[in-house]
Amino acid sequence: LWGSTVATTTSDTNGDFSQASLNLGYHSVTYSKSGYLGVTLTELLETDGETLNLETVRLLEDNCTSGTMSGTITNAVTGDNMSGVNLWYIKGKNKHFKWWQGTYFGQTPDNGSWTLPNPNCQDLWYNSCGSGISSPTPAGWYTILSKKSKYYDGYHDAKSCGDKDNQDNSLSVELNEGEMRIILRWPETDPVTAKDLDAHLSIPDNDSTGTLHLYVGTNSGKDYFILNNGPNDNVTLDKDHKVSTGSPPGDETMTITKVRSGTYSFSVHNYTDMDNHTGDNVCCPNYKTNLLRSNAKVKVFYNKEGTLIRKRFYVPNAEGTLWEVFTFDSSRSGSGFTRVDNNMSYEDSQSNIY
């Protein structure tokens, strides 16, 4: 919990750990191991009885050197590079900090690129460029805050271990009341673990007695779809990542223009490895571990009666090619979102996911 240490524990042979009886609120978890750089991340425990799955953390070896971090900020819907995005950083992962708590390091130019250090940083009228912006960034994990008017604040993790590029993020334009946007992102890894992940959404049909399965194949392989099953309730696949158009990092975006009654379900499928397993699939399957090692994240923005609800989900430390991420029903208490337990499985057919 902020300001105090409530427990100390050790991970098991799979890297897993758990801690029970935590109070609601933000918690800070510090990871340390001999031979590696320590790192601290934060996460919010917001519901009584909730099991909070943290992001799988990859510790950097302590022989990492200072370097330059860089990437690109794009529009989550159009995919266009975004200029004029103001940027701050802070040490650690998943730090949902305010701009005045971080160090300002400039704006993105026309091509949407960012770099840290940034010797071309120009002061804002309300914020000066931080010190050290012309020196290599000390090794470790950082959180980057991206801000632009009429877009939701964006946060993403970036690492410094020598020079590291392609540390991208996308920003969502603000939503109208009743709209929801789901963003799937996965970083570049070495070795590459996720080449082409696909977003899949099951939505209630017109009379809420059945469901419709929406994904990239809904419109005969086109990389978008528009379903109009009622007034103003289109669902669009705004962005679809393809290996043919670029290697990781990757992202996909879905938008629900008006949430209807009934249950929604969102899943992530490892399209590249969907039939890539060894062993007898009936008796003794040996599933590929690329999805669990992908460091994929799902971010959700939902405008509920004028109040923004933000959710984050992390791929679990379990084997499989299909990750069932969450279900949502507006009639549920609280935010309406439920994380799916035991949510990794094997599926070699996109059409069978829902």
Coordinates of N, CA and C in Angstrom, one line a residue, residues 22-208:
L22 N -5.4 -8.0 1.3 CA -4.9 -6.6 1.0 C -6.1 -5.6 1.1
N23 N -5.8 -4.4 1.5 CA -6.9 -3.4 1.5 C -7.1 -2.9 0.1
L24 N -8.3 -2.3 -0.1 CA -8.6 -1.7 -1.4 C -7.7 -0.5 -1.6
G25 N -7.4 -0.2 -2.9 CA -6.6 1.0 -3.2 C -5.4 0.6 -4.0
Y26 N -4.5 1.6 -4.3 CA -3.3 1.3 -5.1 C -2.3 0.6 -4.2
H27 N -1.6 -0.4 -4.8 CA -0.6 -1.1 -4.2 C 0.7 -1.0 -5.1
S28 N 1.8 -0.9 -4.4 CA 3.1 -0.9 -5.1 C 3.9 -2.1 -4.8
V29 N 4.3 -2.8 -5.9 CA 5.0 -4.1 -5.7 C 6.4 -3.9 -6.3
T30 N 7.4 -4.2 -5.4 CA 8.8 -4.1 -5.8 C 9.4 -5.5 -6.0
Y31 N 10.0 -5.7 -7.2 CA 10.6 -7.0 -7.5 C 12.2 -6.8 -7.4
S32 N 12.8 -7.8 -6.8 CA 14.3 -7.8 -6.7 C 14.8 -9.2 -6.8
K33 N 16.0 -9.3 -7.4 CA 16.7 -10.6 -7.5 C 18.1 -10.3 -7.8
S34 N 19.0 -11.0 -7.2 CA 20.5 -10.8 -7.5 C 20.8 -11.0 -8.9
G35 N 21.6 -10.1 -9.5 CA 21.9 -10.2 -10.9 C 21.0 -9.4 -11.8
Y36 N 19.9 -8.8 -11.3 CA 18.9 -8.1 -12.1 C 18.7 -6.7 -11.5
L37 N 18.2 -5.8 -12.3 CA 17.8 -4.5 -11.8 C 16.4 -4.6 -11.2
G38 N 16.3 -4.0 -10.0 CA 15.0 -4.0 -9.4 C 14.0 -3.1 -10.1
V39 N 12.7 -3.4 -9.9 CA 11.7 -2.6 -10.5 C 10.4 -2.6 -9.6
T40 N 9.7 -1.4 -9.7 CA 8.5 -1.3 -8.9 C 7.4 -1.0 -9.8
L41 N 6.2 -1.6 -9.6 CA 5.0 -1.3 -10.4 C 3.9 -1.1 -9.4
T42 N 2.9 -0.4 -9.9 CA 1.7 -0.1 -9.1 C 0.4 -0.7 -9.8
E43 N -0.6 -1.1 -9.0 CA -1.8 -1.5 -9.6 C -2.9 -1.2 -8.6
L44 N -4.1 -1.1 -9.1 CA -5.3 -0.7 -8.3 C -6.2 -1.9 -7.9
L45 N -6.4 -2.2 -6.6 CA -7.3 -3.2 -6.1 C -8.6 -2.4 -5.7
E46 N -9.6 -2.6 -6.5 CA -10.8 -1.7 -6.4 C -12.1 -2.4 -5.9
T47 N -12.1 -3.7 -5.8 CA -13.3 -4.4 -5.5 C -13.1 -5.4 -4.4
D48 N -14.0 -5.5 -3.4 CA -13.9 -6.5 -2.4 C -13.9 -7.9 -3.0
G49 N -13.0 -8.8 -2.5 CA -13.0 -10.1 -3.0 C -12.4 -10.3 -4.3
E50 N -11.9 -9.3 -4.9 CA -11.2 -9.4 -6.3 C -9.9 -10.0 -6.2
T51 N -9.6 -10.9 -7.2 CA -8.2 -11.4 -7.4 C -7.6 -10.6 -8.5
L52 N -6.6 -9.9 -8.1 CA -5.9 -8.9 -9.1 C -4.7 -9.6 -9.7
N53 N -4.8 -9.9 -11.0 CA -3.7 -10.5 -11.7 C -2.8 -9.4 -12.2
L54 N -1.5 -9.4 -11.7 CA -0.5 -8.4 -12.1 C 0.1 -8.7 -13.5
E55 N 0.7 -7.7 -14.1 CA 1.4 -8.0 -15.3 C 2.6 -8.8 -15.0
T56 N 2.9 -9.8 -15.9 CA 4.2 -10.5 -15.8 C 5.3 -9.6 -16.1
V57 N 6.2 -9.5 -15.1 CA 7.4 -8.6 -15.1 C 8.6 -9.3 -15.6
R58 N 9.3 -8.7 -16.6 CA 10.6 -9.2 -17.0 C 11.7 -8.3 -16.5
L59 N 12.5 -8.9 -15.6 CA 13.5 -8.1 -14.9 C 14.7 -8.0 -15.9
L60 N 15.3 -6.8 -15.9 CA 16.4 -6.5 -16.8 C 17.7 -6.9 -16.0
E61 N 18.7 -7.5 -16.7 CA 19.9 -7.9 -16.1 C 20.7 -6.6 -15.7
D62 N 21.4 -6.8 -14.6 CA 22.1 -5.6 -14.0 C 23.3 -5.2 -14.8
N63 N 23.6 -5.9 -15.9 CA 24.7 -5.4 -16.8 C 24.2 -4.5 -17.9
C64 N 22.8 -4.2 -17.9 CA 22.3 -3.2 -18.8 C 22.9 -1.9 -18.7
T65 N 23.1 -1.2 -19.8 CA 23.7 0.1 -19.8 C 22.7 1.2 -20.1
S66 N 23.0 2.4 -19.8 CA 22.2 3.5 -20.2 C 22.0 3.6 -21.7
G67 N 21.0 4.2 -22.2 CA 20.8 4.3 -23.6 C 19.7 5.3 -24.0
T68 N 19.2 5.1 -25.2 CA 18.1 6.0 -25.7 C 16.8 5.1 -25.9
M69 N 15.7 5.5 -25.4 CA 14.4 4.9 -25.6 C 13.7 5.7 -26.7
S70 N 13.0 5.0 -27.5 CA 12.2 5.7 -28.6 C 11.0 4.9 -29.0
G71 N 10.1 5.6 -29.7 CA 8.9 4.9 -30.2 C 8.0 5.9 -31.0
T72 N 6.8 5.5 -31.2 CA 5.8 6.4 -31.9 C 4.5 6.4 -31.2
I73 N 3.8 7.5 -31.2 CA 2.5 7.6 -30.7 C 1.5 7.7 -31.9
T74 N 0.5 6.8 -31.9 CA -0.4 6.8 -33.0 C -1.9 7.0 -32.5
N75 N -2.8 7.3 -33.4 CA -4.2 7.4 -33.1 C -4.7 5.9 -33.0
A76 N -5.4 5.6 -31.9 CA -5.8 4.2 -31.7 C -6.9 3.8 -32.7
V77 N -7.6 4.7 -33.3 CA -8.7 4.4 -34.3 C -8.2 4.4 -35.7
T78 N -7.5 5.5 -36.1 CA -7.1 5.7 -37.5 C -5.7 5.1 -37.8
G79 N -4.9 4.9 -36.8 CA -3.5 4.5 -37.0 C -2.6 5.6 -37.4
D80 N -3.1 6.8 -37.5 CA -2.2 7.9 -38.0 C -1.2 8.3 -36.9
N81 N 0.0 8.7 -37.3 CA 0.9 9.2 -36.4 C 0.4 10.5 -35.8
M82 N 0.7 10.8 -34.5 CA 0.1 11.9 -33.8 C 1.2 12.9 -33.4
S83 N 1.0 14.1 -33.9 CA 2.0 15.2 -33.5 C 1.4 16.0 -32.4
G84 N 2.2 16.8 -31.7 CA 1.8 17.7 -30.6 C 1.4 16.9 -29.4
V85 N 1.8 15.7 -29.2 CA 1.5 15.0 -27.9 C 2.6 15.3 -26.9
N86 N 2.2 15.8 -25.7 CA 3.1 16.1 -24.7 C 3.5 14.9 -23.9
L87 N 4.8 14.8 -23.5 CA 5.3 13.6 -22.9 C 6.0 13.8 -21.6
W88 N 5.7 12.9 -20.6 CA 6.4 12.9 -19.3 C 6.9 11.5 -19.0
Y89 N 7.9 11.4 -18.2 CA 8.3 10.0 -17.8 C 8.5 10.0 -16.2
I90 N 8.5 8.7 -15.7 CA 8.8 8.5 -14.3 C 9.4 7.1 -14.2
K91 N 10.2 6.8 -13.2 CA 10.8 5.5 -13.1 C 9.8 4.5 -12.6
G92 N 9.9 3.3 -13.1 CA 9.0 2.2 -12.7 C 7.9 1.9 -13.7
K93 N 7.2 0.8 -13.5 CA 6.2 0.3 -14.5 C 4.8 0.6 -13.9
N94 N 3.8 0.8 -14.9 CA 2.4 1.0 -14.6 C 2.2 2.1 -13.6
K95 N 3.0 3.1 -13.7 CA 2.8 4.3 -12.8 C 1.8 5.3 -13.3
H96 N 0.6 5.2 -12.8 CA -0.5 6.1 -13.3 C -0.3 7.4 -12.6
F97 N 0.6 8.2 -13.0 CA 1.0 9.5 -12.3 C 0.3 10.7 -13.0
K98 N 0.3 11.8 -12.4 CA -0.1 13.0 -12.9 C 1.1 13.7 -13.6
W99 N 0.8 14.6 -14.5 CA 1.9 15.2 -15.3 C 2.9 16.0 -14.4
W100 N 2.4 16.6 -13.3 CA 3.3 17.4 -12.4 C 4.2 16.5 -11.6
Q101 N 3.9 15.2 -11.5 CA 4.7 14.2 -10.8 C 5.8 13.6 -11.6
G102 N 5.8 13.8 -12.9 CA 6.8 13.2 -13.8 C 7.7 14.3 -14.3
T103 N 8.6 13.9 -15.2 CA 9.6 14.8 -15.8 C 9.2 15.0 -17.3
Y104 N 9.0 16.3 -17.6 CA 8.6 16.6 -19.0 C 9.8 16.5 -20.0
F105 N 9.5 15.9 -21.2 CA 10.6 15.8 -22.1 C 10.2 16.1 -23.6
G106 N 9.1 16.9 -23.7 CA 8.9 17.4 -25.1 C 7.6 16.9 -25.7
Q107 N 7.4 17.3 -27.0 CA 6.3 16.9 -27.8 C 6.7 16.1 -29.0
T108 N 5.7 15.3 -29.5 CA 6.0 14.5 -30.7 C 5.9 15.4 -31.9
P109 N 6.8 15.3 -32.9 CA 6.7 16.0 -34.2 C 5.7 15.4 -35.1
D110 N 5.7 15.8 -36.3 CA 4.7 15.4 -37.3 C 4.6 13.9 -37.5
N111 N 5.7 13.2 -37.3 CA 5.8 11.7 -37.5 C 5.4 11.0 -36.3
G112 N 5.0 11.6 -35.2 CA 4.6 11.0 -34.0 C 5.7 10.4 -33.1
S113 N 6.9 10.6 -33.5 CA 8.0 9.9 -32.8 C 8.3 10.6 -31.5
W114 N 8.8 9.8 -30.5 CA 9.3 10.3 -29.3 C 10.7 9.7 -29.0
T115 N 11.5 10.4 -28.3 CA 12.8 9.8 -27.9 C 13.2 10.4 -26.5
L116 N 13.9 9.6 -25.7 CA 14.3 10.0 -24.4 C 15.7 9.4 -24.2
P117 N 16.8 10.2 -24.1 CA 16.7 11.7 -24.0 C 16.3 12.4 -25.2
N118 N 15.8 13.6 -25.1 CA 15.3 14.5 -26.2 C 16.0 15.8 -26.1
P119 N 17.1 16.0 -26.8 CA 17.8 17.3 -26.7 C 17.1 18.4 -27.3
N120 N 16.0 18.1 -28.1 CA 15.2 19.2 -28.8 C 14.0 19.6 -28.0
C121 N 13.9 19.2 -26.7 CA 12.8 19.5 -25.9 C 12.6 21.0 -25.7
Q122 N 11.3 21.5 -25.9 CA 11.0 22.9 -25.8 C 10.0 23.0 -24.6
D123 N 10.3 24.0 -23.7 CA 9.5 24.2 -22.5 C 8.0 24.5 -22.9
L124 N 7.1 24.0 -22.1 CA 5.7 24.4 -22.1 C 5.5 25.7 -21.2
W125 N 4.4 26.4 -21.4 CA 4.2 27.6 -20.6 C 4.0 27.2 -19.1
Y126 N 3.6 25.9 -18.9 CA 3.3 25.5 -17.5 C 4.3 24.4 -17.1
N127 N 5.2 24.0 -17.9 CA 6.1 22.9 -17.5 C 7.4 23.0 -18.3
S128 N 8.5 23.0 -17.5 CA 9.9 23.1 -18.1 C 10.4 21.7 -18.4
C129 N 11.3 21.6 -19.4 CA 12.0 20.4 -19.7 C 12.8 20.0 -18.5
G130 N 12.8 18.7 -18.2 CA 13.6 18.2 -17.0 C 15.1 18.2 -17.3
S131 N 15.8 18.1 -16.2 CA 17.3 18.0 -16.4 C 17.7 16.6 -16.9
G132 N 18.8 16.6 -17.5 CA 19.3 15.3 -18.0 C 18.7 14.8 -19.3
I133 N 17.9 15.7 -20.0 CA 17.3 15.3 -21.3 C 18.3 15.1 -22.4
S134 N 19.5 15.5 -22.2 CA 20.5 15.3 -23.3 C 21.5 14.2 -22.9
S135 N 21.3 13.5 -21.8 CA 22.2 12.4 -21.3 C 21.5 11.1 -21.5
P136 N 22.2 10.0 -21.8 CA 21.6 8.7 -21.9 C 20.7 8.4 -20.7
T137 N 19.6 7.7 -20.9 CA 18.7 7.4 -19.8 C 19.3 6.2 -19.0
P138 N 19.4 6.3 -17.7 CA 19.9 5.2 -16.9 C 19.1 3.9 -17.1
A139 N 19.7 2.8 -17.1 CA 19.1 1.5 -17.3 C 17.9 1.2 -16.4
G140 N 16.8 0.6 -16.9 CA 15.7 0.3 -16.0 C 14.4 0.5 -16.8
W141 N 13.3 0.3 -16.1 CA 11.9 0.4 -16.6 C 11.4 1.8 -16.3
Y142 N 10.6 2.3 -17.2 CA 10.0 3.6 -17.1 C 8.5 3.6 -17.5
T143 N 7.7 4.5 -17.0 CA 6.4 4.7 -17.5 C 6.3 6.1 -18.3
I144 N 5.8 6.0 -19.5 CA 5.7 7.2 -20.3 C 4.2 7.7 -20.3
L145 N 4.0 9.0 -19.9 CA 2.6 9.6 -20.0 C 2.5 10.4 -21.2
S146 N 1.5 10.2 -22.0 CA 1.2 10.9 -23.2 C -0.1 11.7 -23.1
K147 N -0.1 13.0 -23.4 CA -1.3 13.8 -23.2 C -1.5 14.7 -24.5
K148 N -2.7 14.7 -24.9 CA -3.1 15.6 -26.0 C -4.6 16.0 -25.8
S149 N -5.0 17.2 -26.1 CA -6.3 17.7 -25.9 C -7.3 16.8 -26.7
K150 N -8.4 16.5 -26.0 CA -9.5 15.7 -26.6 C -9.2 14.2 -26.8
Y151 N -8.1 13.8 -26.2 CA -7.7 12.4 -26.1 C -7.5 12.0 -24.7
Y152 N -7.8 10.7 -24.4 CA -7.5 10.2 -23.0 C -6.0 10.1 -22.8
D153 N -5.6 10.4 -21.6 CA -4.2 10.2 -21.3 C -3.8 8.8 -21.5
G154 N -2.6 8.6 -22.1 CA -2.0 7.3 -22.4 C -0.8 7.0 -21.5
Y155 N -0.7 5.8 -21.1 CA 0.4 5.3 -20.3 C 1.0 4.1 -21.0
H156 N 2.3 4.0 -21.1 CA 2.9 2.8 -21.5 C 4.3 2.6 -20.9
D157 N 4.7 1.4 -20.8 CA 6.0 1.1 -20.2 C 7.1 1.1 -21.3
A158 N 8.3 1.6 -20.9 CA 9.4 1.6 -21.8 C 10.7 1.2 -21.0
K159 N 11.6 0.6 -21.7 CA 12.8 0.1 -21.0 C 14.0 0.7 -21.6
S160 N 15.0 1.0 -20.8 CA 16.3 1.4 -21.2 C 17.3 0.3 -20.8
C161 N 17.9 -0.3 -21.8 CA 19.0 -1.3 -21.7 C 19.8 -1.2 -22.9
G162 N 20.7 -0.2 -23.0 CA 21.2 0.1 -24.3 C 20.2 0.9 -25.1
D163 N 20.3 1.0 -26.4 CA 19.3 1.7 -27.2 C 18.1 0.8 -27.5
K164 N 16.9 1.2 -27.2 CA 15.7 0.4 -27.4 C 14.7 1.3 -28.2
D165 N 14.3 0.8 -29.4 CA 13.3 1.6 -30.2 C 12.0 0.8 -30.3
N166 N 11.1 1.3 -31.1 CA 9.8 0.6 -31.3 C 9.0 0.4 -30.0
Q167 N 9.1 1.4 -29.1 CA 8.4 1.3 -27.8 C 7.2 2.3 -28.0
D168 N 6.2 1.7 -28.7 CA 5.1 2.5 -29.2 C 3.9 2.6 -28.2
N169 N 3.0 3.5 -28.5 CA 1.7 3.5 -27.8 C 0.7 4.2 -28.7
S170 N -0.6 4.0 -28.4 CA -1.7 4.7 -29.2 C -2.6 5.4 -28.2
L171 N -3.2 6.5 -28.6 CA -4.2 7.3 -27.8 C -5.6 7.2 -28.4
S172 N -6.5 7.1 -27.5 CA -7.9 7.1 -27.8 C -8.6 8.4 -27.7
V173 N -9.3 8.8 -28.8 CA -10.1 10.1 -28.7 C -11.2 9.9 -27.7
E174 N -11.6 11.0 -27.1 CA -12.6 10.9 -26.0 C -13.9 10.3 -26.6
L175 N -14.6 9.5 -25.8 CA -15.8 8.8 -26.2 C -17.1 9.6 -25.9
N176 N -18.1 9.4 -26.7 CA -19.4 9.9 -26.3 C -20.1 9.0 -25.3
E177 N -21.1 9.5 -24.6 CA -21.7 8.7 -23.5 C -22.3 7.4 -24.2
G178 N -22.0 6.3 -23.5 CA -22.5 4.9 -23.9 C -21.5 4.2 -24.9
E179 N -20.4 4.9 -25.3 CA -19.4 4.2 -26.2 C -18.4 3.5 -25.4
M180 N -17.8 2.5 -26.0 CA -16.7 1.7 -25.4 C -15.6 1.5 -26.5
R181 N -14.4 1.6 -26.0 CA -13.3 1.3 -27.0 C -12.3 0.3 -26.3
I182 N -11.9 -0.8 -27.0 CA -11.1 -1.8 -26.5 C -9.8 -1.8 -27.4
I183 N -8.7 -1.7 -26.7 CA -7.4 -1.6 -27.4 C -6.5 -2.8 -26.9
L184 N -6.1 -3.6 -27.9 CA -5.1 -4.7 -27.6 C -3.8 -4.3 -28.1
R185 N -2.8 -4.4 -27.3 CA -1.4 -4.0 -27.6 C -0.4 -5.1 -27.2
W186 N 0.6 -5.3 -28.0 CA 1.7 -6.2 -27.6 C 3.0 -5.6 -28.1
P187 N 4.1 -5.7 -27.3 CA 5.3 -5.0 -27.6 C 6.2 -5.9 -28.5
E188 N 7.3 -5.3 -28.9 CA 8.4 -6.1 -29.6 C 9.2 -6.8 -28.5
T189 N 9.4 -8.1 -28.7 CA 10.2 -8.9 -27.8 C 11.3 -9.5 -28.5
D190 N 12.3 -10.0 -27.7 CA 13.5 -10.6 -28.3 C 13.8 -11.9 -27.5
P191 N 13.5 -13.1 -28.0 CA 13.0 -13.3 -29.4 C 11.5 -12.9 -29.6
V192 N 11.1 -12.8 -30.8 CA 9.7 -12.4 -31.1 C 8.8 -13.5 -30.6
T193 N 7.8 -13.2 -29.8 CA 6.8 -14.2 -29.3 C 5.4 -14.0 -29.9
A194 N 5.1 -12.8 -30.3 CA 3.7 -12.6 -30.8 C 3.8 -11.8 -32.1
K195 N 3.5 -12.5 -33.2 CA 3.6 -11.8 -34.5 C 2.2 -11.2 -34.9
D196 N 1.2 -12.0 -34.8 CA -0.2 -11.5 -35.2 C -1.2 -12.0 -34.2
L197 N -1.6 -11.2 -33.2 CA -2.7 -11.5 -32.3 C -4.0 -10.8 -32.9
D198 N -5.1 -11.5 -32.7 CA -6.4 -11.0 -33.2 C -7.4 -10.8 -32.1
A199 N -8.1 -9.7 -32.2 CA -9.2 -9.4 -31.2 C -10.5 -10.0 -31.7
H200 N -11.2 -10.6 -30.7 CA -12.5 -11.3 -31.0 C -13.5 -10.8 -29.9
L201 N -14.7 -10.4 -30.4 CA -15.7 -9.9 -29.6 C -17.0 -10.6 -29.8
S202 N -17.6 -11.1 -28.8 CA -19.0 -11.6 -28.8 C -20.0 -10.6 -28.3
I203 N -21.0 -10.3 -29.0 CA -22.0 -9.3 -28.6 C -23.4 -9.8 -28.6
P204 N -24.3 -9.3 -27.8 CA -25.6 -9.8 -27.8 C -26.3 -9.4 -29.1
D205 N -27.2 -10.2 -29.6 CA -27.9 -9.9 -30.9 C -29.1 -8.9 -30.6
N206 N -29.9 -8.7 -31.6 CA -31.0 -7.7 -31.5 C -31.9 -7.9 -30.3
D207 N -32.3 -9.2 -30.1 CA -33.3 -9.4 -29.0 C -32.7 -10.0 -27.8
S208 N -31.3 -10.0 -27.7 CA -30.5 -10.4 -26.6 C -30.8 -11.9 -26.2

